[in-house]
């Protein structure tokens, strides 16, 4: 089998695939209030998404995470999940997962489980109704909580992702960890990253997780865990709750040496690193006369371009984002 190996000897075994740039929420750190979304013809069709996923599976990708935008707002998403589920069942790759805001999860949890999804990541930054509405510019916390109930009832393992935001959910973080662990869900904290133009200044949102961790240690015992996922998260066990806490610290801690992933946008642009603007157009390859050969060449070029490490910087007030595209474009 032809593998995807970059110039630093890292094997790419993890694909994050965005299936839409659209979303039913407008999280303040992720999107502007009034976003212009892509016309449909720009976005990969269901068949193209399937073909592309297949190309990665054929080259040794073992884990595929479907993301967005909000993946569950795409109407034909469950058809893609079912088709990928068949390849999963056949043992062609090892894990199919999803990152979602959970507003629609109540309608999809059972089907997700039935096509072979075992775990989902749910993004949730506050349990306070008003704060949620302020932060996401939509009144949808009750739908998210119903989605979580449905996911757990369907037997999906849930991990909560929480972006740590200065002065917004800072005080609520210990309570959210205790709540998640009390329901048998792990929780991972994420530092806000400078991706895309938004209304607020990133310096005002940025809360270093080192400060959060110091604060947690005043009330809890945190034991470092060895577990790594090839990604940027570090994990600790919170002895007092019995649960696992992850911390994604792109700005205070460099995690690039073990990077095993690439991201593909809903328009088929492959980004080798979240923190760089370099990309290769896989859609052009897919829509060319000889898609298989063109895709093979494009993926080869992509491997030559994967950089050694990211280049985020958030220290300068008023600075333009390090990377101009929004997280909802690249896929979280
Ligand atoms: N809509 C889905 C969701 O919210 O889970 C999937 C896509 S969303 C872009 C994926 C993740 O990216 C979410 O956990 C979100 O909190 C995170 N995210 C978005 N913008 C971010 C930023 N500027 N810095 C850090 N995390 C961000
Ligand atoms: Fe939508 Fe997810 Fe971005 Fe929030 S973080 S606006 S839910 S894509």
Tab-separated table of C-alpha atoms in Angstrom, residues 29 163-166 190-196 198 200-209 249-252 310-323:
chain	number	residue	atom	x	y	z
A	29	UNK	CA	-14.596	33.093	18.485
A	163	UNK	CA	-12.809	26.676	24.482
A	164	UNK	CA	-11.406	28.598	27.467
A	165	UNK	CA	-12.441	32.234	27.100
A	166	UNK	CA	-11.173	35.001	29.316
A	190	UNK	CA	-8.921	24.373	24.098
A	191	UNK	CA	-7.009	27.629	23.883
A	192	UNK	CA	-8.540	30.069	21.451
A	193	UNK	CA	-6.572	30.157	18.201
A	194	UNK	CA	-6.112	33.158	15.901
A	195	UNK	CA	-8.105	31.833	12.952
A	196	UNK	CA	-10.141	34.156	10.752
A	198	UNK	CA	-14.064	38.060	13.814
A	200	UNK	CA	-13.596	40.651	18.860
A	201	UNK	CA	-9.854	40.968	19.425
A	202	UNK	CA	-8.179	37.628	20.083
A	203	UNK	CA	-6.067	39.127	22.863
A	204	UNK	CA	-9.276	39.803	24.800
A	205	UNK	CA	-10.466	36.196	24.368
A	206	UNK	CA	-7.197	34.428	25.035
A	207	UNK	CA	-6.955	32.595	28.349
A	208	UNK	CA	-3.761	30.536	28.678
A	209	UNK	CA	-4.479	27.046	29.961
A	249	UNK	CA	-2.408	24.385	24.175
A	250	UNK	CA	-1.227	25.356	20.726
A	251	UNK	CA	0.069	28.680	21.965
A	252	UNK	CA	1.832	27.766	25.202
A	310	UNK	CA	2.832	25.706	13.261
A	311	UNK	CA	3.436	29.445	13.505
A	312	UNK	CA	0.673	30.933	15.652
A	313	UNK	CA	1.185	34.217	17.452
A	314	UNK	CA	-1.466	35.933	19.540
A	315	UNK	CA	0.685	38.341	21.536
A	316	UNK	CA	0.168	41.449	19.471
A	317	UNK	CA	-3.037	43.426	20.088
A	318	UNK	CA	-4.911	44.406	16.937
A	319	UNK	CA	-2.847	42.021	14.830
A	320	UNK	CA	-4.379	40.335	11.817
A	321	UNK	CA	-5.148	36.649	12.387
A	322	UNK	CA	-2.100	34.388	11.878
A	323	UNK	CA	-4.263	32.424	9.493
